Amino acid sequence: MVQALVDGVLLGGVYGVIATGLSLVFGVLGVVNFAHAEFLMLGMYVAWFAWRYLGLDPLLGSVLSFIIVFGVGYVVQRTLIERVLKAPPAAQVFLTVGLLIAIENAALMVFGSEFRSVSVPYQVEGYRLAGIFISAPYLYAFAAAVILSAALWFFLDRSWTGRAIRAVAQDPMASALVGVDTKRTYGLAFGLGVALTAFGGAVILPYITVSPTIGGQFVVLMFTVVVLGGLGSVAGALVGGIVVGVVQSMSALVFPIQLQNLCLFVIFIAVLALRPQGLIKGA
Amino acid sequence: MRKHLSPGLVLLLLFFVAAAALPFFVDPRGHLLRVAAMALLFAAMAQSWNIVGGLANQVSLGHAAFFGLGAYTSTLLFLRFGISPWIGMFAGAALAAFAAALLSFPTFRLKGHYFALATLAFAEVLRVIANSWASVTGGPVGLSIPFLGTKPELFAFRAVSSYYWIILALLVIVCLAFRLLARGAIGYRLRAVRENENAAEVAGVDTFRVKLTASIISAAFTALCGTVFAQFTFFFDPDSIFALSGISVRMAMIAIVGGLGTLGGPIIGALFLIPLEEVANAYLSSAAAGLSQFVFGAILVAAILIQPRGLMAYWPKSKAGRLARKDAKPVTPATPATEGGR
Amino acid sequence: MATHGAAPILEASGVAVTFGGLKAVDKVSFTLRPGEIVGLIGPNGAGKTTLFNSLVGLQRLTAGEVRLNGEKVSGLKPHRIARKGMTKTFQNAALFPDMSVTENVMTAALLRHDLAGARAKAEQVLERLGLTAIGDADVSDLTFPQKALVEMARALATEPKVLLLDEVMAALTPTEMDDVMAVIRSLRDEGLAFLVVEHHMRAIMALCERLIALNFGQLIAEGSPTDVANHPTVIEAYLGAGAAEAAHA
Ligand SMILES: Nc1ncnc2c1ncn2[C@@H]1O[C@H](COP(=O)(O)OP(=O)(O)O)[C@@H](O)[C@H]1O
Ligand SMILES: [Mg+2]
């Protein structure tokens, strides 16, 4: 029980970072990015190649994932997403769904369909603390997630670009008037959003194998986290991540593995129905 | 009341006649006819989706749920109890209608992204159930329908052309239903709901009931398509029948590429996309796995960016065409020649 | 003209709406009789639109009750209230943009008619408001005043007993205003009751037999137009501009 709680928190912290990116994109651009999980997949592949050919541990490779996917995201935003920012939701939904399909299959063409995993020295290690086993790769991924979240908070709060992003999220017109380049800021915010998610993908590589379809497994999970925390709320996504992580590992105690996701889906629909603005208020 | 036939409608009727005659001109057992049948089936599916997605603009990304319910219900009734799929298909439609009604309660307030997400999750729920409840559904390996030779009463035929005509009939029925709905009182109400829900309510439209009715009808037709698909392909599994991109998105995409909320859109979209995919599959899948699906995704992106009102917008007489021309010149507060005239 | 002896058609008692901590409508009570035109005045943000929304069912009440024809309607959905005979126009015309003018009005007329009947009803209402000539126009092509009139036509097509008008005359020229006022008066003579929000004091003074004034969600004065317009609290609420105009009207 306590063991499941600890596992859940460790897992959930990473979910938090993964979903924060999605939430940030919605919060700033107002676009629900259905393709978001594909950037998680890209981040995982970058980290895998960094491990395979540069010998980088995925925890370090994650930085590379962050940087590369940030660039990809910036370009995708400026060339594609930018053009539907003012379009009705249906157009945004289908543009990003089309992107999802295209990216997933591009990955299939480039990387092939095989599952790839890394081997790191601490893969099966762990720490024992008062009778609870803390798995090393989970712990390190969690720590990396916490560090990145802190960095994100610092960036949004202190840096000029971070403030510009928050300003544009609140009032694009006013921000433009005071000299913020809103288009560039949208691009940066999207890049940052997908980079955060890619980072989250990279740090879980030691315990999750990557394949072109890995994104699909994270789509609903990611959205559940974000909807729990309130779409657009970055802090809410972090809390939502931990909640989902705990729910997932707790339900594993009761339900067979396949039905684990069922719990998530049901929670997801229920939250959407009851409180589409999110459960975690004021976050 | 304008009762005369518009040029578009004449074209549509001509299309149906030509489509009915097609099996006489091509190999009745051949691949071409199979592709044509698939295109018509997807047109019928997209038209079913169009009832909620187009008329009410409730963008569902979960219609695979109803499609799969139709396929599973009729197939299981047949395999377990020997009930003819002709009867099973209506049981499936009823079940899908019921599921749509249930889903309406938690989702009726949701719009745009939220509705898309909730419906997506609903189809995923069914996919997970179909995969894990193996004692009833057969689990991940799916279901196959034994081939019995031609047994019309059991919805089994040797010739592709028989399925083809059944599918065509289904398409005609769905199109007819769409037109009756679009032109009827409910069509006005659905469009009102689509365009401004609060204003619709204040103008006396029971928005919940209108959306509920549309979803039920849409789900029932989608389930009929599911049964026909199962009979036509003999085999399906949870991951393919409840697929997000393979079914849910494709239904929506066909309607969108053709022209959202228009009668002809789903047909044009299906005739354009399904053969295109078929060609892509034939020539590209040997080149690299995933290439044809990549093309599919890229077309969707391109379609949204190039002409969000769909191919119908290139038909100048259609409403979609008129609206598209209006989109093209955004800032035109063109005052009509006659002022209020008081 | 108002049938003062008649039972009230609309009774609001203690109606309150809060948004978070903000009391947008604060325990407002008033009545409206058949054939009566009552003006609802108050500075911007006073809570007039919110009060309208709470009357027609678009906004849930935090407290209080609304009765229409003696029957409790608060808590019902807007379409039920419309069926029972009360509807409103939207301050920023909320027409159905992808429909023609006639189709907009028909949609509302379908509340009490079948398709053919609704078309006839729509044509009749458009005629009455002098909009026949623009029946086939797309509403996105209309001017502001035209939109406001179509908004009113759509509301009338539900055949209401109580009609709440939220600044329909805001963009009209004086002559257009006179035309609309004539229509409102003739409908009033048929027994329709109006609650009218308007910033043009001239229109309010000419049209209404009675005024209600709101400020910060509270009812601060009620009575004859001149009494309310000269009420010190009302003048204070408007702080000059509006008050001066009211006093001179
Ligand atoms: N949906 C809402 N949420 C929060 N506050 C609102 C909402 N609608 C209106 N308000 C607030 O309620 C007050 C009354 O607004 P409104 O009824 O529009 O005033 P009026 O129509 O008299 O100008 C204003 O302070 C406004 O900001
Ligand atoms: Mg107002």
CSV table of N, CA and C and ligand atoms in Angstrom, one decimal, chain C residues 17-20 22-25 40-53 59 91 166-167 197 199 214 216-217, ligand 1:
chain,number,residue,atom,x,y,z
C,17,VAL,N,-27.6,37.0,-7.8
C,17,VAL,CA,-26.6,36.3,-8.5
C,17,VAL,C,-25.2,36.7,-8.0
C,18,THR,N,-24.4,35.8,-7.6
C,18,THR,CA,-23.0,36.1,-7.2
C,18,THR,C,-22.0,35.4,-8.1
C,19,PHE,N,-21.0,36.1,-8.5
C,19,PHE,CA,-19.8,35.5,-9.2
C,19,PHE,C,-18.7,35.5,-8.3
C,20,GLY,N,-18.3,34.4,-7.8
C,20,GLY,CA,-17.2,34.4,-6.8
C,20,GLY,C,-17.7,35.3,-5.6
C,22,LEU,N,-18.4,38.6,-6.0
C,22,LEU,CA,-19.1,39.7,-6.6
C,22,LEU,C,-20.6,39.5,-6.6
C,23,LYS,N,-21.3,40.4,-6.0
C,23,LYS,CA,-22.7,40.4,-6.0
C,23,LYS,C,-23.2,41.1,-7.2
C,24,ALA,N,-23.4,40.4,-8.3
C,24,ALA,CA,-23.7,41.1,-9.6
C,24,ALA,C,-25.2,41.5,-9.6
C,25,VAL,N,-26.1,40.7,-8.9
C,25,VAL,CA,-27.4,41.1,-8.7
C,25,VAL,C,-27.7,40.7,-7.2
C,40,LEU,N,-35.3,49.5,-17.3
C,40,LEU,CA,-34.3,49.1,-16.3
C,40,LEU,C,-33.1,49.9,-16.6
C,41,ILE,N,-32.7,50.8,-15.7
C,41,ILE,CA,-31.6,51.6,-16.0
C,41,ILE,C,-30.5,51.4,-14.9
C,42,GLY,N,-29.3,51.9,-15.2
C,42,GLY,CA,-28.2,51.7,-14.3
C,42,GLY,C,-26.9,51.8,-15.0
C,43,PRO,N,-25.9,52.3,-14.4
C,43,PRO,CA,-24.6,52.5,-15.1
C,43,PRO,C,-24.0,51.1,-15.6
C,44,ASN,N,-23.0,51.2,-16.4
C,44,ASN,CA,-22.4,50.0,-16.9
C,44,ASN,C,-21.9,49.1,-15.7
C,45,GLY,N,-22.2,47.8,-15.8
C,45,GLY,CA,-21.7,46.9,-14.8
C,45,GLY,C,-22.7,46.9,-13.6
C,46,ALA,N,-23.8,47.5,-13.7
C,46,ALA,CA,-24.8,47.5,-12.6
C,46,ALA,C,-25.4,46.2,-12.4
C,47,GLY,N,-25.4,45.4,-13.4
C,47,GLY,CA,-26.0,44.0,-13.2
C,47,GLY,C,-27.3,43.8,-14.1
C,48,LYS,N,-27.5,44.7,-15.0
C,48,LYS,CA,-28.7,44.6,-15.8
C,48,LYS,C,-28.8,43.3,-16.7
C,49,THR,N,-27.7,43.1,-17.4
C,49,THR,CA,-27.6,41.9,-18.3
C,49,THR,C,-27.7,40.7,-17.4
C,50,THR,N,-27.0,40.7,-16.3
C,50,THR,CA,-27.0,39.5,-15.5
C,50,THR,C,-28.4,39.3,-14.9
C,51,LEU,N,-29.1,40.3,-14.6
C,51,LEU,CA,-30.5,40.1,-14.1
C,51,LEU,C,-31.3,39.5,-15.2
C,52,PHE,N,-31.2,40.0,-16.4
C,52,PHE,CA,-31.9,39.5,-17.6
C,52,PHE,C,-31.6,38.0,-17.7
C,53,ASN,N,-30.3,37.7,-17.7
C,53,ASN,CA,-29.9,36.2,-17.8
C,53,ASN,C,-30.5,35.4,-16.7
C,59,GLN,N,-28.7,32.1,-16.4
C,59,GLN,CA,-27.9,32.3,-15.2
C,59,GLN,C,-28.5,31.7,-14.0
C,91,GLN,N,-27.5,41.6,-25.7
C,91,GLN,CA,-26.9,42.9,-25.8
C,91,GLN,C,-26.0,43.0,-27.0
C,166,ASP,N,-32.4,44.0,-24.3
C,166,ASP,CA,-31.1,44.5,-23.8
C,166,ASP,C,-30.4,45.4,-24.8
C,167,GLU,N,-30.7,46.7,-24.7
C,167,GLU,CA,-30.0,47.7,-25.5
C,167,GLU,C,-30.2,47.4,-27.0
C,197,VAL,N,-33.8,47.6,-21.3
C,197,VAL,CA,-32.6,48.2,-20.9
C,197,VAL,C,-32.1,49.1,-22.0
C,199,HIS,N,-29.7,52.8,-22.9
C,199,HIS,CA,-28.9,53.9,-22.4
C,199,HIS,C,-29.4,55.3,-22.9
C,214,LEU,N,-30.9,50.1,-11.1
C,214,LEU,CA,-30.0,49.2,-10.4
C,214,LEU,C,-28.6,50.0,-10.3
C,216,PHE,N,-24.7,48.6,-8.6
C,216,PHE,CA,-24.0,47.5,-7.9
C,216,PHE,C,-24.9,46.4,-7.6
C,217,GLY,N,-25.8,46.0,-8.5
C,217,GLY,CA,-26.6,44.9,-8.3
C,217,GLY,C,-27.8,45.1,-7.5
D,1,LIG,N1,-20.0,35.5,-16.2
D,1,LIG,C1,-19.5,36.4,-15.4
D,1,LIG,N2,-18.6,36.1,-14.5
D,1,LIG,C2,-18.1,37.0,-13.6
D,1,LIG,N3,-18.5,38.2,-13.5
D,1,LIG,C3,-19.5,38.6,-14.4
D,1,LIG,C4,-20.0,37.7,-15.3
D,1,LIG,N4,-21.0,38.4,-16.0
D,1,LIG,C5,-21.0,39.6,-15.5
D,1,LIG,N5,-20.1,39.8,-14.5
D,1,LIG,C6,-19.9,41.0,-13.7
D,1,LIG,O1,-21.2,41.3,-13.1
D,1,LIG,C7,-21.3,42.7,-13.1
D,1,LIG,C8,-22.6,43.1,-13.8
D,1,LIG,O2,-22.4,42.9,-15.2
D,1,LIG,P1,-23.6,43.1,-16.3
D,1,LIG,O3,-24.8,42.4,-15.8
D,1,LIG,O4,-23.1,42.8,-17.6
D,1,LIG,O5,-23.9,44.7,-16.1
D,1,LIG,P2,-24.7,45.7,-17.1
D,1,LIG,O6,-25.4,44.8,-18.1
D,1,LIG,O7,-25.6,46.4,-16.2
D,1,LIG,O8,-23.7,46.6,-17.7
D,1,LIG,C9,-20.1,43.3,-13.7
D,1,LIG,O9,-19.2,43.7,-12.7
D,1,LIG,C10,-19.5,42.2,-14.5
D,1,LIG,O10,-18.1,42.3,-14.6
